[in-house]
mmCIF file of C-alpha atoms in Angstrom:
data_model
loop_
_atom_site.group_PDB
_atom_site.id
_atom_site.type_symbol
_atom_site.label_atom_id
_atom_site.label_comp_id
_atom_site.label_asym_id
_atom_site.label_seq_id
_atom_site.Cartn_x
_atom_site.Cartn_y
_atom_site.Cartn_z
ATOM 1 C CA MET A 14 122.081 110.399 126.047
ATOM 2 C CA THR A 15 123.562 113.889 126.112
ATOM 3 C CA ASN A 16 120.088 115.346 126.569
ATOM 4 C CA LEU A 17 119.354 112.833 129.320
ATOM 5 C CA GLY A 18 122.390 114.218 131.123
ATOM 6 C CA VAL A 19 120.989 117.730 130.731
ATOM 7 C CA VAL A 20 117.613 116.683 132.170
ATOM 8 C CA LEU A 21 119.279 114.896 135.076
ATOM 9 C CA HIS A 22 121.455 117.934 135.767
ATOM 10 C CA ARG A 23 118.445 120.261 135.732
ATOM 11 C CA THR A 24 116.691 118.079 138.288
ATOM 12 C CA GLY A 25 119.686 118.067 140.623
ATOM 13 C CA ARG A 26 120.911 114.565 139.783
ATOM 14 C CA ASP A 27 124.412 115.721 138.954
ATOM 15 C CA SER A 28 126.310 112.492 139.532
ATOM 16 C CA GLU A 29 124.014 110.676 137.097
ATOM 17 C CA ALA A 30 124.300 113.507 134.586
ATOM 18 C CA GLU A 31 128.072 113.360 134.847
ATOM 19 C CA GLN A 32 128.040 109.615 134.184
ATOM 20 C CA TRP A 33 125.945 110.013 131.030
ATOM 21 C CA TRP A 34 128.065 112.885 129.762
ATOM 22 C CA GLN A 35 131.229 110.867 130.450
ATOM 23 C CA ARG A 36 129.871 107.932 128.473
ATOM 24 C CA THR A 37 128.799 109.991 125.497
ATOM 25 C CA ALA A 38 131.869 112.255 125.532
ATOM 26 C CA SER A 39 134.048 109.146 125.460
ATOM 27 C CA CYS A 40 132.108 108.089 122.342
ATOM 28 C CA GLY A 41 132.799 111.435 120.685
ATOM 29 C CA SER A 42 129.815 113.611 121.608
ATOM 30 C CA ILE A 43 131.106 117.160 121.321
ATOM 31 C CA GLU A 44 128.089 118.542 123.175
ATOM 32 C CA SER A 45 128.767 116.182 126.094
ATOM 33 C CA MET A 46 132.407 117.275 126.129
ATOM 34 C CA TYR A 47 131.199 120.859 126.369
ATOM 35 C CA ASN A 48 128.688 120.026 129.113
ATOM 36 C CA LEU A 49 131.334 118.189 131.125
ATOM 37 C CA GLY A 50 133.763 121.063 130.753
ATOM 38 C CA ASN A 51 131.287 123.575 132.097
ATOM 39 C CA PHE A 52 130.011 121.211 134.778
ATOM 40 C CA TYR A 53 133.522 120.669 136.097
ATOM 41 C CA THR A 54 134.604 124.302 136.013
ATOM 42 C CA LYS A 55 131.422 125.385 137.808
ATOM 43 C CA ASN A 56 132.174 122.808 140.480
ATOM 44 C CA GLY A 57 135.774 123.882 141.071
ATOM 45 C CA ARG A 58 137.404 121.162 138.984
ATOM 46 C CA ASP A 59 139.221 123.472 136.578
ATOM 47 C CA THR A 60 141.734 120.877 135.366
ATOM 48 C CA ASP A 61 138.980 118.472 134.327
ATOM 49 C CA GLY A 62 136.940 121.341 132.941
ATOM 50 C CA LYS A 63 139.849 122.591 130.862
ATOM 51 C CA HIS A 64 140.416 119.092 129.486
ATOM 52 C CA TRP A 65 136.852 118.700 128.229
ATOM 53 C CA LEU A 66 136.445 122.281 127.041
ATOM 54 C CA THR A 67 139.686 121.903 125.093
ATOM 55 C CA ARG A 68 138.442 118.719 123.441
ATOM 56 C CA ALA A 69 135.169 120.409 122.492
ATOM 57 C CA ALA A 70 136.963 123.551 121.283
ATOM 58 C CA ASP A 71 139.365 121.446 119.224
ATOM 59 C CA ALA A 72 136.274 119.944 117.580
ATOM 60 C CA SER A 73 135.143 123.500 116.665
ATOM 61 C CA HIS A 74 132.447 123.903 119.327
ATOM 62 C CA LEU A 75 132.217 127.694 119.287
ATOM 63 C CA GLN A 76 130.803 128.197 122.777
ATOM 64 C CA ALA A 77 133.470 125.854 124.152
ATOM 65 C CA MET A 78 136.074 128.110 122.537
ATOM 66 C CA SER A 79 134.541 131.126 124.228
ATOM 67 C CA ASP A 80 134.238 129.462 127.634
ATOM 68 C CA LEU A 81 137.735 127.974 127.450
ATOM 69 C CA GLY A 82 139.000 131.449 126.627
ATOM 70 C CA VAL A 83 137.463 132.748 129.842
ATOM 71 C CA LEU A 84 139.069 129.948 131.852
ATOM 72 C CA LEU A 85 142.461 130.588 130.241
ATOM 73 C CA PHE A 86 142.175 134.339 130.761
ATOM 74 C CA GLU A 87 141.362 133.818 134.445
ATOM 75 C CA ASN A 88 144.506 131.678 134.700
ATOM 76 C CA GLY A 89 146.802 134.305 133.198
ATOM 77 C CA GLN A 90 146.844 133.030 129.623
ATOM 78 C CA ALA A 91 145.453 136.142 127.948
ATOM 79 C CA ALA A 92 147.083 135.565 124.542
ATOM 80 C CA LYS A 93 145.609 132.076 124.227
ATOM 81 C CA ALA A 94 142.219 133.390 125.364
ATOM 82 C CA ARG A 95 142.349 136.167 122.769
ATOM 83 C CA ASP A 96 143.177 133.668 120.037
ATOM 84 C CA LEU A 97 140.229 131.446 120.944
ATOM 85 C CA TRP A 98 137.844 134.385 121.159
ATOM 86 C CA THR A 99 139.061 135.679 117.810
ATOM 87 C CA ARG A 100 138.482 132.310 116.124
ATOM 88 C CA ALA A 101 135.049 131.822 117.670
ATOM 89 C CA ALA A 102 133.953 135.405 117.033
ATOM 90 C CA GLY A 103 135.079 135.084 113.437
ATOM 91 C CA LYS A 104 132.661 132.187 113.075
ATOM 92 C CA GLY A 105 129.776 134.150 114.576
ATOM 93 C CA ASN A 106 129.857 133.362 118.306
ATOM 94 C CA GLN A 107 128.443 136.403 120.079
ATOM 95 C CA SER A 108 129.799 135.703 123.558
ATOM 96 C CA ALA A 109 133.312 135.317 122.137
ATOM 97 C CA ALA A 110 132.873 138.586 120.235
ATOM 98 C CA HIS A 111 131.761 140.270 123.460
ATOM 99 C CA ASN A 112 134.721 138.858 125.419
ATOM 100 C CA LEU A 113 137.092 139.922 122.662
ATOM 101 C CA GLN A 114 135.696 143.449 122.657
ATOM 102 C CA ILE A 115 136.124 143.758 126.424
ATOM 103 C CA PHE A 116 139.641 142.343 126.127
ATOM 104 C CA ARG A 117 140.586 144.856 123.425
ATOM 105 C CA VAL A 118 139.229 147.812 125.386
ATOM 106 C CA ALA A 119 141.034 146.724 128.545
ATOM 107 C CA ASP A 120 144.229 145.983 126.638
ATOM 108 C CA ALA A 121 144.143 149.416 124.987
ATOM 109 C CA ALA A 122 143.524 151.121 128.324
ATOM 110 C CA LEU A 123 146.449 149.321 129.899
ATOM 111 C CA ALA A 124 148.716 150.147 126.966
ATOM 112 C CA LYS A 125 148.254 153.892 127.371
ATOM 113 C CA PRO A 126 150.977 155.599 129.364
ATOM 114 C CA PRO A 127 149.818 156.957 132.685
ATOM 115 C CA ARG A 128 148.762 160.565 132.616
ATOM 116 C CA LYS A 129 151.168 162.957 134.198
ATOM 117 C CA PRO A 130 149.678 165.081 136.909
ATOM 118 C CA ARG A 131 149.351 168.700 135.977
ATOM 119 C CA ASN A 132 151.282 171.240 137.919
ATOM 120 C CA ARG A 133 148.666 173.328 139.559
ATOM 121 C CA ARG A 134 149.277 176.682 141.045
ATOM 122 C CA PRO A 135 148.045 177.273 144.486
ATOM 123 C CA THR A 136 145.043 179.564 144.526
#
């Protein structure tokens, strides 16, 4: 049923896909939880998306952890995002590892004190 939702979504039948994913997610399908989370966030329903991505991430869906981290980071929750990316990357998720690397580089750049301008002599 999860795959039926994917096929329906790919053919533009989103409301039917959503119904199938809802049914199977309610029965415990982690993949459907993940699909719903992404479907909702891509359609501007961040609260619903966060709910389903969180459920999938709590069930150890690695890509859900990575995607939820992005959503949290975009909403100002960088520490929680970093924690999710660290957990997922530690279990081999490449997109989480990539996000974590970018986060670390940006965090290090922001932590550096600003450079003082040099006093230049007029020529």
